[in-house]
Coordinates of C-alpha atoms and ligand atoms in Angstrom, one line a residue:
M102 CA 23.9 32.4 -8.1
L103 CA 22.0 29.1 -8.2
D104 CA 24.0 25.8 -8.1
F105 CA 23.4 22.8 -10.3
L106 CA 22.7 19.4 -8.8
G107 CA 25.2 17.9 -11.3
N108 CA 26.4 14.6 -10.2
L109 CA 25.8 15.1 -6.5
E110 CA 24.3 12.0 -4.8
R111 CA 22.1 12.1 -1.8
T112 CA 23.3 9.7 0.8
H113 CA 20.7 10.1 3.5
Y114 CA 17.1 11.4 4.0
C115 CA 17.1 14.3 6.4
G116 CA 14.8 12.6 8.9
A117 CA 16.8 9.3 8.8
L118 CA 20.0 10.5 10.5
R119 CA 20.7 9.0 13.9
A120 CA 23.3 8.8 16.6
S121 CA 24.7 5.7 14.9
D122 CA 25.6 7.9 11.9
A123 CA 27.8 10.2 13.9
G124 CA 31.4 10.5 12.6
G125 CA 30.3 9.7 9.0
D126 CA 29.8 12.0 6.0
A127 CA 26.4 12.8 4.7
V128 CA 24.8 14.6 1.8
V129 CA 21.2 15.6 2.4
M130 CA 18.8 17.5 0.1
G131 CA 15.6 19.3 0.8
W132 CA 13.9 22.6 1.8
V133 CA 15.0 25.2 4.3
D134 CA 12.6 24.8 7.1
R135 CA 14.1 27.5 9.4
R136 CA 17.2 29.7 9.6
R137 CA 18.7 30.9 12.8
D138 CA 21.7 33.3 12.6
L139 CA 23.7 33.5 15.8
G140 CA 26.7 35.4 14.3
N141 CA 29.5 32.9 14.2
L142 CA 27.1 30.0 14.0
L143 CA 24.2 29.8 11.6
F144 CA 21.7 27.0 11.7
L145 CA 19.5 25.7 8.8
D146 CA 16.8 23.1 9.5
V147 CA 16.6 21.1 6.3
R148 CA 13.4 19.2 5.6
D149 CA 12.4 16.5 3.2
R150 CA 9.6 13.9 3.1
S151 CA 11.2 11.9 6.0
G152 CA 11.7 14.8 8.5
I153 CA 14.0 17.5 9.6
V154 CA 17.7 17.7 10.4
Q155 CA 19.6 20.6 11.9
V156 CA 22.6 21.8 9.8
V157 CA 25.2 24.0 11.4
F158 CA 27.4 26.4 9.5
N159 CA 30.6 27.6 11.3
K160 CA 32.0 30.9 10.2
E161 CA 35.5 30.1 11.4
T162 CA 36.0 26.6 10.1
Q163 CA 33.9 26.9 6.9
P164 CA 33.7 30.6 6.0
E165 CA 32.5 29.9 2.4
A166 CA 29.6 27.7 3.3
H167 CA 28.7 30.0 6.1
A168 CA 28.6 33.1 3.8
K169 CA 26.4 31.2 1.4
A170 CA 24.0 30.1 4.1
E171 CA 23.4 33.7 5.0
H172 CA 21.5 34.0 1.7
A173 CA 19.3 31.0 2.3
R174 CA 15.7 31.7 3.1
S175 CA 12.7 29.5 4.1
E176 CA 11.7 27.1 1.4
F177 CA 14.9 27.5 -0.7
V178 CA 15.9 24.2 -2.1
V179 CA 19.3 23.1 -0.9
A180 CA 21.8 20.3 -0.8
V181 CA 24.3 20.1 2.0
E182 CA 27.6 18.1 2.2
G183 CA 28.9 17.6 5.7
K184 CA 29.8 15.5 8.7
V185 CA 27.3 14.0 11.2
I186 CA 28.2 14.7 14.8
K187 CA 26.5 14.1 18.1
R188 CA 24.8 17.2 19.6
E189 CA 26.0 18.4 22.9
K190 CA 22.4 18.7 24.0
A191 CA 20.0 16.4 22.3
N192 CA 16.6 17.7 21.1
P193 CA 14.0 15.0 22.1
G194 CA 11.4 16.9 20.1
I195 CA 12.6 15.5 16.7
A196 CA 13.6 12.1 15.5
T197 CA 17.1 13.4 14.5
G198 CA 17.5 15.3 17.7
E199 CA 20.6 13.5 18.9
V200 CA 22.7 14.6 15.9
E201 CA 23.4 17.6 13.6
L202 CA 25.1 18.0 10.3
V203 CA 28.2 20.2 10.3
A204 CA 28.2 21.7 6.8
A205 CA 31.3 21.7 4.6
K206 CA 29.5 22.8 1.5
L207 CA 26.1 24.3 0.7
H208 CA 24.5 24.1 -2.7
I209 CA 21.5 26.4 -3.3
L210 CA 19.5 24.6 -6.0
N211 CA 16.5 26.9 -6.1
H212 CA 14.9 30.0 -4.7
A213 CA 11.4 30.3 -3.3
K214 CA 9.0 33.1 -2.8
T215 CA 7.8 33.7 0.7
P216 CA 5.0 31.2 1.1
P217 CA 1.5 32.5 2.0
F218 CA 1.6 30.4 5.2
P219 CA 4.4 28.8 7.2
I220 CA 5.0 25.2 6.5
E221 CA 4.3 23.8 10.0
D222 CA 2.3 20.9 11.5
E223 CA 0.0 23.2 13.4
I224 CA -1.5 25.3 10.6
N225 CA -3.9 28.3 11.0
A226 CA -4.3 29.2 7.3
A227 CA -7.8 29.1 5.9
E228 CA -8.6 25.8 4.1
E229 CA -9.1 27.8 0.9
T230 CA -5.5 29.1 1.0
R231 CA -4.2 25.6 1.8
L232 CA -6.1 24.2 -1.2
R233 CA -5.0 27.0 -3.6
Y234 CA -1.3 26.3 -2.6
R235 CA -1.8 22.6 -2.1
Y236 CA 1.9 21.9 -3.1
L237 CA 3.0 24.0 -0.1
D238 CA 0.4 22.4 2.2
L239 CA 1.7 19.0 1.0
R240 CA 5.2 19.8 2.3
R241 CA 3.9 19.5 5.9
S242 CA 4.4 16.2 7.6
K243 CA 0.7 15.4 8.2
P244 CA -0.3 15.3 4.6
H245 CA 2.8 13.1 3.9
R246 CA 1.7 10.8 6.7
N247 CA -1.9 10.6 5.4
L248 CA -0.9 9.9 1.8
A249 CA 1.6 7.3 2.9
L250 CA -1.1 5.6 5.0
R251 CA -3.4 5.8 2.1
H252 CA -0.8 4.0 -0.1
K253 CA -0.3 1.3 2.5
I254 CA -4.1 0.7 2.9
V255 CA -4.7 0.5 -0.8
L256 CA -1.7 -1.8 -1.2
E257 CA -3.0 -4.1 1.6
M258 CA -6.4 -4.2 0.0
R259 CA -4.8 -5.2 -3.3
K260 CA -2.8 -7.9 -1.6
A261 CA -5.8 -9.3 0.3
M262 CA -8.0 -9.3 -2.8
D263 CA -5.3 -11.0 -4.8
E264 CA -4.7 -13.7 -2.2
M265 CA -8.5 -14.4 -2.2
G266 CA -8.4 -15.1 -5.9
F267 CA -9.8 -11.8 -7.2
I268 CA -8.6 -10.3 -10.4
E269 CA -8.3 -6.5 -10.8
V270 CA -10.0 -5.4 -14.1
E271 CA -10.2 -1.9 -15.3
T272 CA -13.6 -0.7 -16.5
P273 CA -14.2 2.3 -18.8
M274 CA -14.3 5.9 -17.6
L275 CA -16.0 7.1 -20.8
T276 CA -19.2 5.2 -20.7
R277 CA -23.0 5.5 -20.4
S278 CA -24.9 6.4 -17.3
T279 CA -24.9 4.0 -14.4
P280 CA -27.7 4.8 -12.0
E281 CA -26.5 5.2 -8.4
G282 CA -29.0 8.0 -7.5
A283 CA -26.8 11.0 -8.4
R284 CA -26.4 13.2 -11.5
D285 CA -23.9 12.2 -14.1
Y286 CA -20.8 14.1 -15.2
L287 CA -21.1 14.2 -18.9
V288 CA -18.4 14.3 -21.6
P289 CA -19.4 15.6 -25.0
S290 CA -18.3 13.5 -28.0
R291 CA -16.3 15.3 -30.7
V292 CA -16.9 12.6 -33.2
H293 CA -20.6 12.2 -32.6
H294 CA -22.0 15.7 -32.1
G295 CA -24.9 15.8 -29.7
Q296 CA -23.9 12.6 -28.0
F297 CA -22.3 12.3 -24.6
Y298 CA -20.4 9.9 -22.5
A299 CA -21.1 9.7 -18.8
L300 CA -18.4 9.3 -16.3
P301 CA -19.3 6.2 -14.2
Q302 CA -21.1 6.8 -10.9
S303 CA -19.8 3.3 -10.3
P304 CA -18.6 0.3 -12.4
Q305 CA -21.8 -1.5 -11.4
I306 CA -23.1 -2.6 -14.8
F307 CA -19.6 -3.5 -16.0
K308 CA -18.7 -5.6 -13.0
Q309 CA -22.0 -7.5 -13.4
I310 CA -21.2 -8.1 -17.1
L311 CA -17.7 -9.4 -16.0
M312 CA -19.6 -12.0 -14.0
I313 CA -21.6 -12.9 -17.2
G314 CA -18.2 -13.1 -18.9
G315 CA -17.1 -15.8 -16.4
L316 CA -14.5 -13.7 -14.6
D317 CA -15.9 -15.2 -11.3
R318 CA -14.1 -12.8 -8.9
Y319 CA -13.4 -9.2 -9.9
F320 CA -12.2 -6.3 -8.0
Q321 CA -10.9 -2.8 -8.7
I322 CA -9.6 0.2 -6.9
V323 CA -11.5 2.7 -8.9
K324 CA -12.6 6.3 -9.3
C325 CA -16.3 7.0 -9.4
F326 CA -18.0 10.3 -10.2
R327 CA -21.3 11.7 -8.8
D328 CA -22.6 15.1 -9.4
E329 CA -24.3 15.8 -6.1
D330 CA -24.7 18.8 -3.9
L331 CA -21.7 18.2 -1.7
R332 CA -21.6 17.8 2.0
A333 CA -18.6 17.8 4.2
D334 CA -18.0 14.1 3.8
R335 CA -18.5 13.9 0.0
Q336 CA -16.3 14.5 -3.0
P337 CA -17.5 14.7 -6.6
E338 CA -14.8 12.1 -7.5
F339 CA -14.0 9.4 -5.0
T340 CA -12.3 6.0 -4.8
Q341 CA -14.0 2.7 -4.2
L342 CA -12.7 -0.8 -3.5
D343 CA -15.2 -2.4 -5.8
L344 CA -15.8 -6.1 -6.0
E345 CA -18.1 -8.7 -7.5
M346 CA -18.2 -12.5 -7.2
S347 CA -20.2 -15.3 -8.8
F348 CA -22.3 -17.9 -7.0
P349 CA -21.9 -16.2 -3.6
R350 CA -23.9 -16.5 -0.4
Q351 CA -24.2 -13.2 1.5
E352 CA -21.8 -14.5 4.1
D353 CA -19.1 -15.2 1.5
I354 CA -19.1 -11.6 0.5
F355 CA -19.1 -10.5 4.2
K356 CA -16.1 -12.8 4.8
V357 CA -14.1 -11.2 2.0
I358 CA -14.7 -7.7 3.3
E359 CA -14.1 -8.7 6.9
N360 CA -10.7 -10.1 6.0
V361 CA -9.9 -6.9 4.1
M362 CA -10.9 -4.7 7.0
V363 CA -9.2 -6.7 9.7
R364 CA -5.9 -6.5 7.7
V365 CA -6.3 -2.8 6.9
C366 CA -7.0 -1.9 10.6
A367 CA -4.0 -4.0 11.7
L368 CA -1.9 -1.6 9.7
V369 CA -2.6 1.2 12.2
G370 CA -2.6 -1.1 15.2
I371 CA -6.4 -1.4 15.6
P372 CA -7.4 -4.9 16.6
V373 CA -10.7 -5.9 15.0
K374 CA -12.5 -9.2 15.5
A375 CA -14.4 -10.9 12.7
P376 CA -17.2 -11.8 12.0
F377 CA -18.9 -8.4 12.4
P378 CA -22.3 -8.3 14.1
H379 CA -25.4 -8.0 12.0
M380 CA -28.5 -5.8 12.5
R381 CA -31.7 -5.4 10.5
Y382 CA -32.5 -2.1 9.0
K383 CA -35.8 -1.8 10.9
D384 CA -34.1 -2.5 14.2
A385 CA -31.4 0.1 13.5
I386 CA -34.0 2.7 12.9
R387 CA -36.1 1.8 15.9
K388 CA -33.2 1.3 18.3
Y389 CA -30.7 3.9 17.1
G390 CA -32.8 6.2 14.8
S391 CA -30.2 5.7 12.0
D392 CA -29.3 3.5 9.1
K393 CA -25.7 3.8 10.2
P394 CA -25.8 3.4 14.0
D395 CA -22.8 4.3 16.0
L396 CA -22.4 1.4 18.5
R397 CA -19.6 3.0 20.5
F398 CA -22.2 4.0 23.1
D399 CA -25.6 2.7 24.2
M400 CA -28.3 5.3 24.7
E401 CA -30.9 3.2 22.8
L402 CA -34.2 4.6 21.7
Y403 CA -37.6 3.3 23.0
E404 CA -41.0 3.7 21.5
V405 CA -43.1 5.4 24.1
T406 CA -46.2 6.4 22.2
D407 CA -48.3 4.6 24.9
C408 CA -47.1 7.1 27.6
F409 CA -48.9 9.9 25.8
P410 CA -52.7 9.6 26.2
A411 CA -54.9 10.6 23.3
E412 CA -55.8 14.0 24.8
A413 CA -52.2 14.9 25.3
R414 CA -51.3 13.8 21.8
Q415 CA -53.9 16.0 20.4
K416 CA -52.8 19.0 22.5
L417 CA -49.2 18.5 21.5
Q418 CA -50.2 17.8 17.9
I419 CA -48.4 14.5 18.0
E420 CA -48.7 12.4 14.8
G421 CA -47.2 9.0 14.6
N422 CA -45.0 7.4 17.2
V423 CA -43.1 9.0 20.0
F424 CA -39.5 7.9 20.6
A425 CA -37.4 8.6 23.7
L426 CA -33.9 8.0 25.1
A427 CA -32.2 8.4 28.5
A428 CA -29.1 10.5 28.4
P429 CA -26.8 9.7 31.3
G430 CA -25.6 12.8 33.2
G431 CA -28.2 15.0 31.3
A432 CA -30.3 15.6 34.5
R433 CA -27.9 18.4 35.4
Y434 CA -28.9 20.4 32.3
T435 CA -30.0 23.9 33.1
R436 CA -33.2 25.5 31.7
K437 CA -31.0 27.2 29.1
Q438 CA -29.4 24.0 28.0
L439 CA -32.9 22.4 27.7
D440 CA -34.0 25.3 25.5
E441 CA -30.9 24.7 23.3
L442 CA -31.7 21.1 23.1
T443 CA -35.3 21.9 22.1
E444 CA -33.9 24.2 19.4
K445 CA -31.5 21.4 18.2
A446 CA -34.5 18.9 18.1
K447 CA -36.5 21.3 16.0
S448 CA -33.6 21.9 13.7
V449 CA -33.5 18.2 12.9
G450 CA -37.2 18.0 12.3
A451 CA -38.9 17.4 15.7
R452 CA -42.4 18.7 16.2
G453 CA -41.9 18.7 20.0
A454 CA -39.3 17.7 22.5
Y455 CA -40.4 16.6 26.1
F456 CA -38.0 16.2 29.0
V457 CA -37.9 14.3 32.2
K458 CA -35.1 14.9 34.7
V459 CA -34.5 11.8 36.9
L460 CA -32.8 13.0 40.1
P461 CA -32.3 11.4 43.6
E462 CA -34.6 14.0 45.1
G463 CA -37.3 13.2 42.6
T464 CA -38.4 13.3 39.0
T465 CA -39.5 16.5 37.2
S466 CA -40.9 16.8 33.8
T467 CA -42.0 19.4 31.3
V468 CA -45.0 17.3 30.3
E469 CA -46.2 16.0 33.7
K470 CA -49.2 18.3 33.6
L471 CA -50.2 17.0 30.2
I472 CA -49.6 13.3 30.6
G473 CA -49.9 12.8 34.3
A474 CA -47.5 11.5 37.0
E475 CA -48.3 7.9 36.2
N476 CA -47.3 8.3 32.6
V477 CA -44.1 10.1 33.6
K478 CA -43.3 7.0 35.7
K479 CA -44.1 4.8 32.8
L480 CA -41.8 6.8 30.6
V481 CA -38.9 6.5 33.0
A482 CA -39.5 2.8 33.3
A483 CA -39.8 2.3 29.6
C484 CA -36.4 3.9 29.0
A485 CA -34.8 2.3 32.0
A486 CA -33.8 5.7 33.1
T487 CA -31.8 6.0 36.3
S488 CA -30.8 8.8 38.6
G489 CA -28.8 11.5 36.8
D490 CA -30.5 10.8 33.4
L491 CA -32.2 13.2 31.2
L492 CA -35.1 11.5 29.4
V493 CA -35.8 13.1 26.0
A494 CA -38.9 12.2 24.1
V495 CA -39.6 13.5 20.7
S496 CA -42.4 13.6 18.2
A497 CA -42.1 14.4 14.5
K498 CA -44.4 14.8 11.6
E499 CA -44.7 11.5 9.8
R500 CA -43.7 12.2 6.2
I501 CA -43.7 8.8 4.7
K502 CA -45.8 6.0 6.3
G503 CA -43.7 3.6 8.3
T504 CA -40.4 5.6 8.2
E505 CA -40.6 6.5 12.0
A506 CA -39.9 10.2 11.6
A507 CA -39.6 10.6 15.4
A508 CA -37.0 7.8 15.7
L509 CA -34.9 9.5 13.1
V510 CA -35.0 12.7 15.0
A511 CA -34.3 10.9 18.3
G512 CA -31.3 9.3 16.5
Q513 CA -29.9 12.7 15.7
L514 CA -30.3 13.8 19.3
R515 CA -28.7 10.6 20.4
L516 CA -25.5 11.5 18.5
Y517 CA -25.6 15.1 19.6
L518 CA -26.1 14.1 23.3
G519 CA -23.5 11.3 23.0
E520 CA -21.0 13.8 21.8
T521 CA -21.8 16.7 24.2
L522 CA -22.1 14.5 27.3
G523 CA -18.9 12.7 26.3
V524 CA -20.2 9.2 26.5
I525 CA -18.8 8.0 23.2
D526 CA -15.8 5.7 23.7
K527 CA -13.5 7.0 21.0
T528 CA -11.1 4.2 21.5
Q529 CA -13.6 1.7 20.1
W530 CA -13.9 0.5 16.5
K531 CA -17.4 -0.9 16.0
F532 CA -18.2 -2.5 12.7
L533 CA -21.7 -3.6 11.8
W534 CA -23.5 -5.2 8.9
L535 CA -26.9 -3.8 8.2
T536 CA -29.3 -6.0 6.3
G537 CA -33.0 -6.2 5.5
F538 CA -33.4 -3.0 3.6
P539 CA -36.6 -2.2 1.7
L540 CA -36.0 -2.4 -2.1
F541 CA -37.8 0.9 -2.8
E542 CA -38.2 4.2 -1.1
W543 CA -40.8 6.8 -1.9
S544 CA -39.3 9.8 -3.7
E545 CA -41.2 12.9 -2.5
T546 CA -39.7 15.0 -5.3
E547 CA -40.5 12.6 -8.1
K548 CA -43.7 11.3 -6.6
M549 CA -42.8 7.7 -7.3
W550 CA -40.8 4.7 -6.1
A551 CA -37.1 4.9 -6.4
S552 CA -34.4 2.2 -5.7
A553 CA -33.3 2.5 -2.1
Q554 CA -29.8 1.5 -3.4
H555 CA -29.7 0.9 -7.2
P556 CA -32.0 -1.0 -9.6
F557 CA -29.8 -4.1 -9.8
T558 CA -30.2 -5.0 -6.1
G559 CA -31.6 -8.5 -5.6
I560 CA -35.0 -9.3 -4.1
V561 CA -35.9 -11.6 -1.3
E562 CA -37.5 -14.5 -3.2
E563 CA -40.8 -14.6 -1.2
D564 CA -41.4 -10.9 -2.0
L565 CA -41.1 -11.3 -5.8
D566 CA -44.9 -11.4 -6.1
K567 CA -45.3 -8.1 -4.4
L568 CA -43.2 -6.2 -6.9
E569 CA -46.2 -4.7 -8.7
S570 CA -48.9 -5.0 -6.0
A571 CA -47.1 -3.8 -2.9
P572 CA -43.7 -2.5 -3.8
W573 CA -43.2 -0.9 -0.3
E574 CA -43.2 -4.3 1.2
V575 CA -40.5 -5.8 -1.0
R576 CA -37.3 -6.5 0.9
S577 CA -34.0 -6.3 -0.9
K578 CA -30.9 -8.5 -0.7
G579 CA -28.8 -5.4 0.0
Y580 CA -26.4 -4.7 2.9
D581 CA -24.3 -1.9 4.2
L582 CA -21.1 -1.9 6.1
V583 CA -21.0 0.6 9.0
L584 CA -18.1 1.7 11.2
N585 CA -18.6 4.0 14.2
G586 CA -21.6 5.6 12.6
H587 CA -20.1 6.0 9.2
E588 CA -21.4 4.1 6.1
L589 CA -18.3 2.5 4.6
G590 CA -20.0 0.9 1.7
S591 CA -22.9 -1.0 0.4
G592 CA -23.6 -3.9 -1.9
S593 CA -26.1 -6.7 -2.6
I594 CA -26.8 -10.1 -4.1
R595 CA -28.0 -9.0 -7.6
I596 CA -30.9 -9.7 -9.8
H597 CA -29.5 -12.3 -12.3
R598 CA -32.7 -13.0 -14.2
Q599 CA -33.7 -10.9 -17.1
D600 CA -37.5 -11.1 -16.5
V601 CA -37.1 -9.9 -12.9
Q602 CA -34.7 -7.1 -13.9
E603 CA -37.2 -5.9 -16.4
R604 CA -40.0 -5.9 -13.8
V605 CA -37.9 -3.8 -11.5
F606 CA -37.2 -1.2 -14.2
K607 CA -40.9 -1.1 -14.8
A608 CA -41.8 -0.8 -11.1
L609 CA -39.4 2.2 -11.2
G610 CA -41.6 3.8 -13.8
L611 CA -39.4 3.2 -16.9
S612 CA -41.5 2.6 -20.1
E613 CA -40.7 -0.2 -22.4
E614 CA -39.0 2.2 -24.7
Q615 CA -36.9 3.9 -22.0
L616 CA -35.7 0.7 -20.6
R617 CA -34.7 -0.6 -24.0
K618 CA -32.9 2.6 -24.8
R619 CA -31.0 2.9 -21.5
F620 CA -30.5 -0.7 -20.4
G621 CA -31.2 -2.7 -23.6
F622 CA -27.6 -3.9 -23.8
F623 CA -27.6 -5.0 -20.2
L624 CA -31.0 -6.8 -20.4
D625 CA -29.7 -8.6 -23.5
A626 CA -26.6 -9.7 -21.7
L627 CA -28.7 -11.1 -18.9
T628 CA -30.3 -13.5 -21.3
Y629 CA -27.1 -15.3 -22.2
G630 CA -26.6 -17.4 -19.1
T631 CA -26.0 -15.0 -16.2
P632 CA -24.7 -16.7 -13.0
P633 CA -26.1 -15.7 -9.6
H634 CA -23.7 -13.0 -8.4
G635 CA -23.2 -10.3 -5.9
G636 CA -20.7 -7.8 -4.6
I637 CA -20.1 -4.6 -2.7
A638 CA -18.1 -1.4 -2.9
L639 CA -16.3 0.3 0.0
G640 CA -15.4 4.0 0.1
V641 CA -11.6 4.1 0.2
D642 CA -11.3 7.8 1.0
R643 CA -13.6 7.4 4.0
I644 CA -11.7 4.4 5.3
V645 CA -8.4 6.2 5.1
M646 CA -10.0 9.3 6.7
L647 CA -11.2 7.3 9.7
L648 CA -8.0 5.3 10.2
A649 CA -5.9 8.5 9.9
G650 CA -8.1 10.1 12.6
E651 CA -9.1 12.9 10.2
K652 CA -12.5 14.7 10.1
S653 CA -12.4 15.7 6.4
L654 CA -11.9 13.6 3.3
R655 CA -9.8 16.4 1.8
E656 CA -7.1 15.6 4.4
V657 CA -6.5 12.2 2.8
I658 CA -6.9 13.1 -0.9
A659 CA -3.9 14.7 -2.6
F660 CA -5.9 17.2 -4.6
G661 CA -9.4 17.4 -3.1
K662 CA -12.2 19.6 -4.2
T663 CA -14.2 22.2 -2.2
T664 CA -17.8 21.7 -1.3
A665 CA -18.6 23.8 -4.4
A666 CA -16.8 21.1 -6.4
Q667 CA -13.9 23.3 -7.3
D668 CA -10.2 22.6 -7.5
L669 CA -8.8 25.9 -6.3
M670 CA -5.2 25.1 -7.3
A671 CA -5.8 24.0 -10.9
E672 CA -8.8 26.4 -11.1
S673 CA -11.2 23.9 -12.4
P674 CA -13.9 23.8 -13.6
S675 CA -12.9 26.5 -16.1
E676 CA -14.0 28.0 -19.4
V677 CA -12.6 26.6 -22.6
E678 CA -11.5 28.0 -25.9
K679 CA -14.2 28.9 -28.5
D680 CA -12.8 26.5 -31.1
Q681 CA -12.9 23.6 -28.6
L682 CA -16.6 24.2 -28.1
Q683 CA -17.0 24.5 -31.9
Q684 CA -15.4 21.1 -32.4
L685 CA -17.8 19.6 -29.9
G686 CA -20.7 21.3 -31.6
I687 CA -21.5 23.1 -28.3
E688 CA -22.7 26.6 -27.8
I689 CA -22.8 28.2 -24.4
R690 CA -25.9 30.2 -23.6
K691 CA -25.1 33.2 -21.4
K692 CA -27.4 33.4 -18.4
Ligands
LIG196 N1 -22.3 0.1 -7.1 C1 -22.6 0.2 -5.7 C2 -22.2 1.5 -5.2 O1 -21.3 2.2 -5.7 C3 -21.9 -0.9 -4.8 C4 -22.4 -2.2 -5.1 O2 -23.7 -2.5 -5.1 O3 -21.6 -3.1 -5.3 O4 -22.6 1.9 -4.1

């Protein structure tokens, strides 16, 4: 019943046929997208990577082909030999809509079970089902487009890096732990029982060693692995554009990345101007309540602690600073909407949310009784609120000194209000460099200082003396690239002196023995003439996601994992055979 492909040669992709092909012969191959049987005429829409073409089977002129087509079902694999003709009535809905293929011969190359969901652009199937049958999901045109775009972006990155004198070097996947703040994925050694490789959280140490090795300019499009509790925009394995260069100034690294991003954005017709603006971390927190501010809209934050007199602060249990913003159009919010906003504020950590409605007929406020009319006026002036605005002020419990808890809460409300009030200009692409990060942040869980980025991040020279005495004041030479409120990547000028690197490890609480054991090889390498160096890594998946206009990373990864870190199609992770465990010297303890 099934035909062999034999020596049959495809002449055209389905989606490529045009009016100019009319009159010629064509052989197309692909999947049956749809079958319509009108008696004497039977239509098969045949689909491949490039699109769809309508094939018509005529019972009178080609009875054999027609009879065979009656057996074809959705997702059967077919080859059709025929003649291209102009349609009497064009279908402007598809690229091949001006023509159809009149079948002379049909080859049914394979059968298909009825798929669990129709292969269509608009898809209603649950994401779990789509992931389980990813090969069917991939037949849709959108995943094709996304993967093709991903290919183009990565290709452009490679071309740009090559043209700027960078050499792509592969670094090991089976290695030892590289600290990037996540848990390691471990691989047990069969040869050395009880010993483990770690999959790289990033090639950080290796790329620095390449600089010690004199490579000067390295890059790599590379997989990294981090065992974290997953959020919507994370994957346990992800791809970075990773780079490192010797003797760089910060602006040299920025220039390289700006060049890459301008070129990549041009692929999808987004005009981007370099250089990108810079902002200091502190200003980002105070003005936007975020370390990745979305600059597609204003709605800046203002510190308004002064507008809350001591007595009111006590009554409202306000600790730390109060931050406020003016939301344009928010003055029309109903009582119910304000309640919802209060709930939202609380859910992101606010202690209290206080509102002022600025209306032509006058200003009303939920806290006027507590802070007085004068202070309400002061608030309105401080936030430059105008008629129609809703002024939102928030307080929050200060958890870590100097981290401006209320600003972070206000920053979340800024995003929420920006979205709900529709003031974000979605046509804009706003890149931003963030600099001036602290070197350390306090880890509440570990009760000690942790690297804000990773322990190889360079230190602003004047702050070196404070490493031991006032670690919280030490500024790093790190930077982040932000686009429309998303962190695209981060990097730094590195520590290149062994003595400084050792002091940082110690400030992080590593004992002499621990640091020898974990980083001894690296500390050694640093003593053999390490050039000043620096670099950065960008998240490729995230860049593709944004440029493809997608909301989930899984839409731009061929075989993505769920938020529970599972591959539903390959059913991994999975149990393994007993003798495999034995060879590894591993025993599983049942819970
Ligand atoms: N290794 C860093 C990361 O993966 C990037 C860098 O510092 O170059 O985030």
